[in-house]
Amino acid sequence: MSLEHQLAKEKTVRKLADEERDSVGQDWMKAMDDLESLKAINQDIMLQVEKTRYWEELTFKTQVVLSKRLTDIKELKSQLREA
């Protein structure tokens, strides 16, 4: 009877271990899916950052050109007044 009791206990422990293993496997698969999602989100964010930097640089260059042209216009107006 003691042997049967030990076998039943072993089956119970084995069943719990199998369930825990399956649960850990499912958690691992979920974590991998979440990681892939985060990688995709990170790539999207990095693309947006690159686009933002590009447009900021272009805006700065445009402002420099416009400032120079405004200075040229002011000089031309001054020259026209003198003439």
JSON list of C-alpha atoms in Angstrom, two decimals:
[
{"chain": "A", "resi": 1, "resn": "MET", "atom": "CA", "xyz": [0.00, 0.00, 0.00]},
{"chain": "A", "resi": 2, "resn": "SER", "atom": "CA", "xyz": [2.86, 2.34, 0.71]},
{"chain": "A", "resi": 3, "resn": "LEU", "atom": "CA", "xyz": [4.25, 1.76, -2.78]},
{"chain": "A", "resi": 4, "resn": "GLU", "atom": "CA", "xyz": [0.89, 2.56, -4.36]},
{"chain": "A", "resi": 5, "resn": "HIS", "atom": "CA", "xyz": [0.70, 5.73, -2.27]},
{"chain": "A", "resi": 6, "resn": "GLN", "atom": "CA", "xyz": [4.19, 6.76, -3.42]},
{"chain": "A", "resi": 7, "resn": "LEU", "atom": "CA", "xyz": [3.27, 6.08, -7.07]},
{"chain": "A", "resi": 8, "resn": "ALA", "atom": "CA", "xyz": [0.12, 8.19, -6.78]},
{"chain": "A", "resi": 9, "resn": "LYS", "atom": "CA", "xyz": [2.11, 10.97, -5.16]},
{"chain": "A", "resi": 10, "resn": "GLU", "atom": "CA", "xyz": [4.75, 10.75, -7.91]},
{"chain": "A", "resi": 11, "resn": "LYS", "atom": "CA", "xyz": [2.05, 10.94, -10.60]},
{"chain": "A", "resi": 12, "resn": "THR", "atom": "CA", "xyz": [0.58, 14.01, -8.92]},
{"chain": "A", "resi": 13, "resn": "VAL", "atom": "CA", "xyz": [3.99, 15.69, -8.69]},
{"chain": "A", "resi": 14, "resn": "ARG", "atom": "CA", "xyz": [4.78, 14.74, -12.27]},
{"chain": "A", "resi": 15, "resn": "LYS", "atom": "CA", "xyz": [1.45, 16.16, -13.46]},
{"chain": "A", "resi": 16, "resn": "LEU", "atom": "CA", "xyz": [2.10, 19.44, -11.60]},
{"chain": "A", "resi": 17, "resn": "ALA", "atom": "CA", "xyz": [5.62, 19.61, -13.07]},
{"chain": "A", "resi": 18, "resn": "ASP", "atom": "CA", "xyz": [4.24, 19.06, -16.59]},
{"chain": "A", "resi": 19, "resn": "GLU", "atom": "CA", "xyz": [1.62, 21.77, -16.08]},
{"chain": "A", "resi": 20, "resn": "GLU", "atom": "CA", "xyz": [4.29, 24.16, -14.77]},
{"chain": "A", "resi": 21, "resn": "ARG", "atom": "CA", "xyz": [6.54, 23.35, -17.74]},
{"chain": "A", "resi": 22, "resn": "ASP", "atom": "CA", "xyz": [3.70, 24.04, -20.15]},
{"chain": "A", "resi": 23, "resn": "SER", "atom": "CA", "xyz": [2.89, 27.29, -18.38]},
{"chain": "A", "resi": 24, "resn": "VAL", "atom": "CA", "xyz": [6.51, 28.42, -18.51]},
{"chain": "A", "resi": 25, "resn": "GLY", "atom": "CA", "xyz": [6.65, 27.51, -22.21]},
{"chain": "A", "resi": 26, "resn": "GLN", "atom": "CA", "xyz": [3.53, 29.56, -22.91]},
{"chain": "A", "resi": 27, "resn": "ASP", "atom": "CA", "xyz": [4.96, 32.48, -20.92]},
{"chain": "A", "resi": 28, "resn": "TRP", "atom": "CA", "xyz": [8.20, 32.23, -22.90]},
{"chain": "A", "resi": 29, "resn": "MET", "atom": "CA", "xyz": [6.32, 32.23, -26.22]},
{"chain": "A", "resi": 30, "resn": "LYS", "atom": "CA", "xyz": [4.29, 35.27, -25.11]},
{"chain": "A", "resi": 31, "resn": "ALA", "atom": "CA", "xyz": [7.48, 37.04, -24.04]},
{"chain": "A", "resi": 32, "resn": "MET", "atom": "CA", "xyz": [9.04, 36.35, -27.47]},
{"chain": "A", "resi": 33, "resn": "ASP", "atom": "CA", "xyz": [5.95, 37.72, -29.21]},
{"chain": "A", "resi": 34, "resn": "ASP", "atom": "CA", "xyz": [6.05, 40.80, -26.99]},
{"chain": "A", "resi": 35, "resn": "LEU", "atom": "CA", "xyz": [9.74, 41.25, -27.75]},
{"chain": "A", "resi": 36, "resn": "GLU", "atom": "CA", "xyz": [9.09, 41.12, -31.49]},
{"chain": "A", "resi": 37, "resn": "SER", "atom": "CA", "xyz": [6.30, 43.67, -31.11]},
{"chain": "A", "resi": 38, "resn": "LEU", "atom": "CA", "xyz": [8.61, 45.96, -29.15]},
{"chain": "A", "resi": 39, "resn": "LYS", "atom": "CA", "xyz": [11.30, 45.62, -31.81]},
{"chain": "A", "resi": 40, "resn": "ALA", "atom": "CA", "xyz": [8.79, 46.67, -34.49]},
{"chain": "A", "resi": 41, "resn": "ILE", "atom": "CA", "xyz": [7.64, 49.62, -32.38]},
{"chain": "A", "resi": 42, "resn": "ASN", "atom": "CA", "xyz": [11.25, 50.63, -31.76]},
{"chain": "A", "resi": 43, "resn": "GLN", "atom": "CA", "xyz": [11.99, 50.53, -35.49]},
{"chain": "A", "resi": 44, "resn": "ASP", "atom": "CA", "xyz": [8.96, 52.75, -36.14]},
{"chain": "A", "resi": 45, "resn": "ILE", "atom": "CA", "xyz": [10.12, 55.20, -33.48]},
{"chain": "A", "resi": 46, "resn": "MET", "atom": "CA", "xyz": [13.66, 55.29, -34.89]},
{"chain": "A", "resi": 47, "resn": "LEU", "atom": "CA", "xyz": [12.27, 55.97, -38.38]},
{"chain": "A", "resi": 48, "resn": "GLN", "atom": "CA", "xyz": [10.18, 58.84, -37.00]},
{"chain": "A", "resi": 49, "resn": "VAL", "atom": "CA", "xyz": [13.24, 60.24, -35.20]},
{"chain": "A", "resi": 50, "resn": "GLU", "atom": "CA", "xyz": [15.26, 60.11, -38.43]},
{"chain": "A", "resi": 51, "resn": "LYS", "atom": "CA", "xyz": [12.47, 61.86, -40.33]},
{"chain": "A", "resi": 52, "resn": "THR", "atom": "CA", "xyz": [12.22, 64.50, -37.62]},
{"chain": "A", "resi": 53, "resn": "ARG", "atom": "CA", "xyz": [15.97, 65.15, -37.76]},
{"chain": "A", "resi": 54, "resn": "TYR", "atom": "CA", "xyz": [15.83, 65.44, -41.54]},
{"chain": "A", "resi": 55, "resn": "TRP", "atom": "CA", "xyz": [13.00, 67.98, -41.42]},
{"chain": "A", "resi": 56, "resn": "GLU", "atom": "CA", "xyz": [14.66, 69.95, -38.61]},
{"chain": "A", "resi": 57, "resn": "GLU", "atom": "CA", "xyz": [17.87, 70.15, -40.64]},
{"chain": "A", "resi": 58, "resn": "LEU", "atom": "CA", "xyz": [15.97, 71.17, -43.77]},
{"chain": "A", "resi": 59, "resn": "THR", "atom": "CA", "xyz": [14.06, 73.82, -41.79]},
{"chain": "A", "resi": 60, "resn": "PHE", "atom": "CA", "xyz": [17.30, 75.23, -40.41]},
{"chain": "A", "resi": 61, "resn": "LYS", "atom": "CA", "xyz": [18.89, 75.38, -43.88]},
{"chain": "A", "resi": 62, "resn": "THR", "atom": "CA", "xyz": [15.78, 77.07, -45.27]},
{"chain": "A", "resi": 63, "resn": "GLN", "atom": "CA", "xyz": [15.82, 79.64, -42.47]},
{"chain": "A", "resi": 64, "resn": "VAL", "atom": "CA", "xyz": [19.46, 80.44, -43.21]},
{"chain": "A", "resi": 65, "resn": "VAL", "atom": "CA", "xyz": [18.73, 80.90, -46.92]},
{"chain": "A", "resi": 66, "resn": "LEU", "atom": "CA", "xyz": [15.66, 83.03, -46.21]},
{"chain": "A", "resi": 67, "resn": "SER", "atom": "CA", "xyz": [17.60, 85.17, -43.76]},
{"chain": "A", "resi": 68, "resn": "LYS", "atom": "CA", "xyz": [20.31, 85.78, -46.38]},
{"chain": "A", "resi": 69, "resn": "ARG", "atom": "CA", "xyz": [17.70, 86.66, -49.01]},
{"chain": "A", "resi": 70, "resn": "LEU", "atom": "CA", "xyz": [15.99, 89.05, -46.60]},
{"chain": "A", "resi": 71, "resn": "THR", "atom": "CA", "xyz": [19.32, 90.75, -46.00]},
{"chain": "A", "resi": 72, "resn": "ASP", "atom": "CA", "xyz": [19.87, 90.98, -49.78]},
{"chain": "A", "resi": 73, "resn": "ILE", "atom": "CA", "xyz": [16.40, 92.53, -50.21]},
{"chain": "A", "resi": 74, "resn": "LYS", "atom": "CA", "xyz": [17.12, 95.10, -47.51]},
{"chain": "A", "resi": 75, "resn": "GLU", "atom": "CA", "xyz": [20.41, 96.00, -49.20]},
{"chain": "A", "resi": 76, "resn": "LEU", "atom": "CA", "xyz": [18.68, 96.36, -52.58]},
{"chain": "A", "resi": 77, "resn": "LYS", "atom": "CA", "xyz": [15.99, 98.60, -51.05]},
{"chain": "A", "resi": 78, "resn": "SER", "atom": "CA", "xyz": [18.72, 100.72, -49.51]},
{"chain": "A", "resi": 79, "resn": "GLN", "atom": "CA", "xyz": [20.51, 100.99, -52.83]},
{"chain": "A", "resi": 80, "resn": "LEU", "atom": "CA", "xyz": [17.27, 101.96, -54.60]},
{"chain": "A", "resi": 81, "resn": "ARG", "atom": "CA", "xyz": [16.62, 104.73, -52.09]},
{"chain": "A", "resi": 82, "resn": "GLU", "atom": "CA", "xyz": [20.09, 106.12, -52.65]},
{"chain": "A", "resi": 83, "resn": "ALA", "atom": "CA", "xyz": [19.61, 106.06, -56.41]}
]
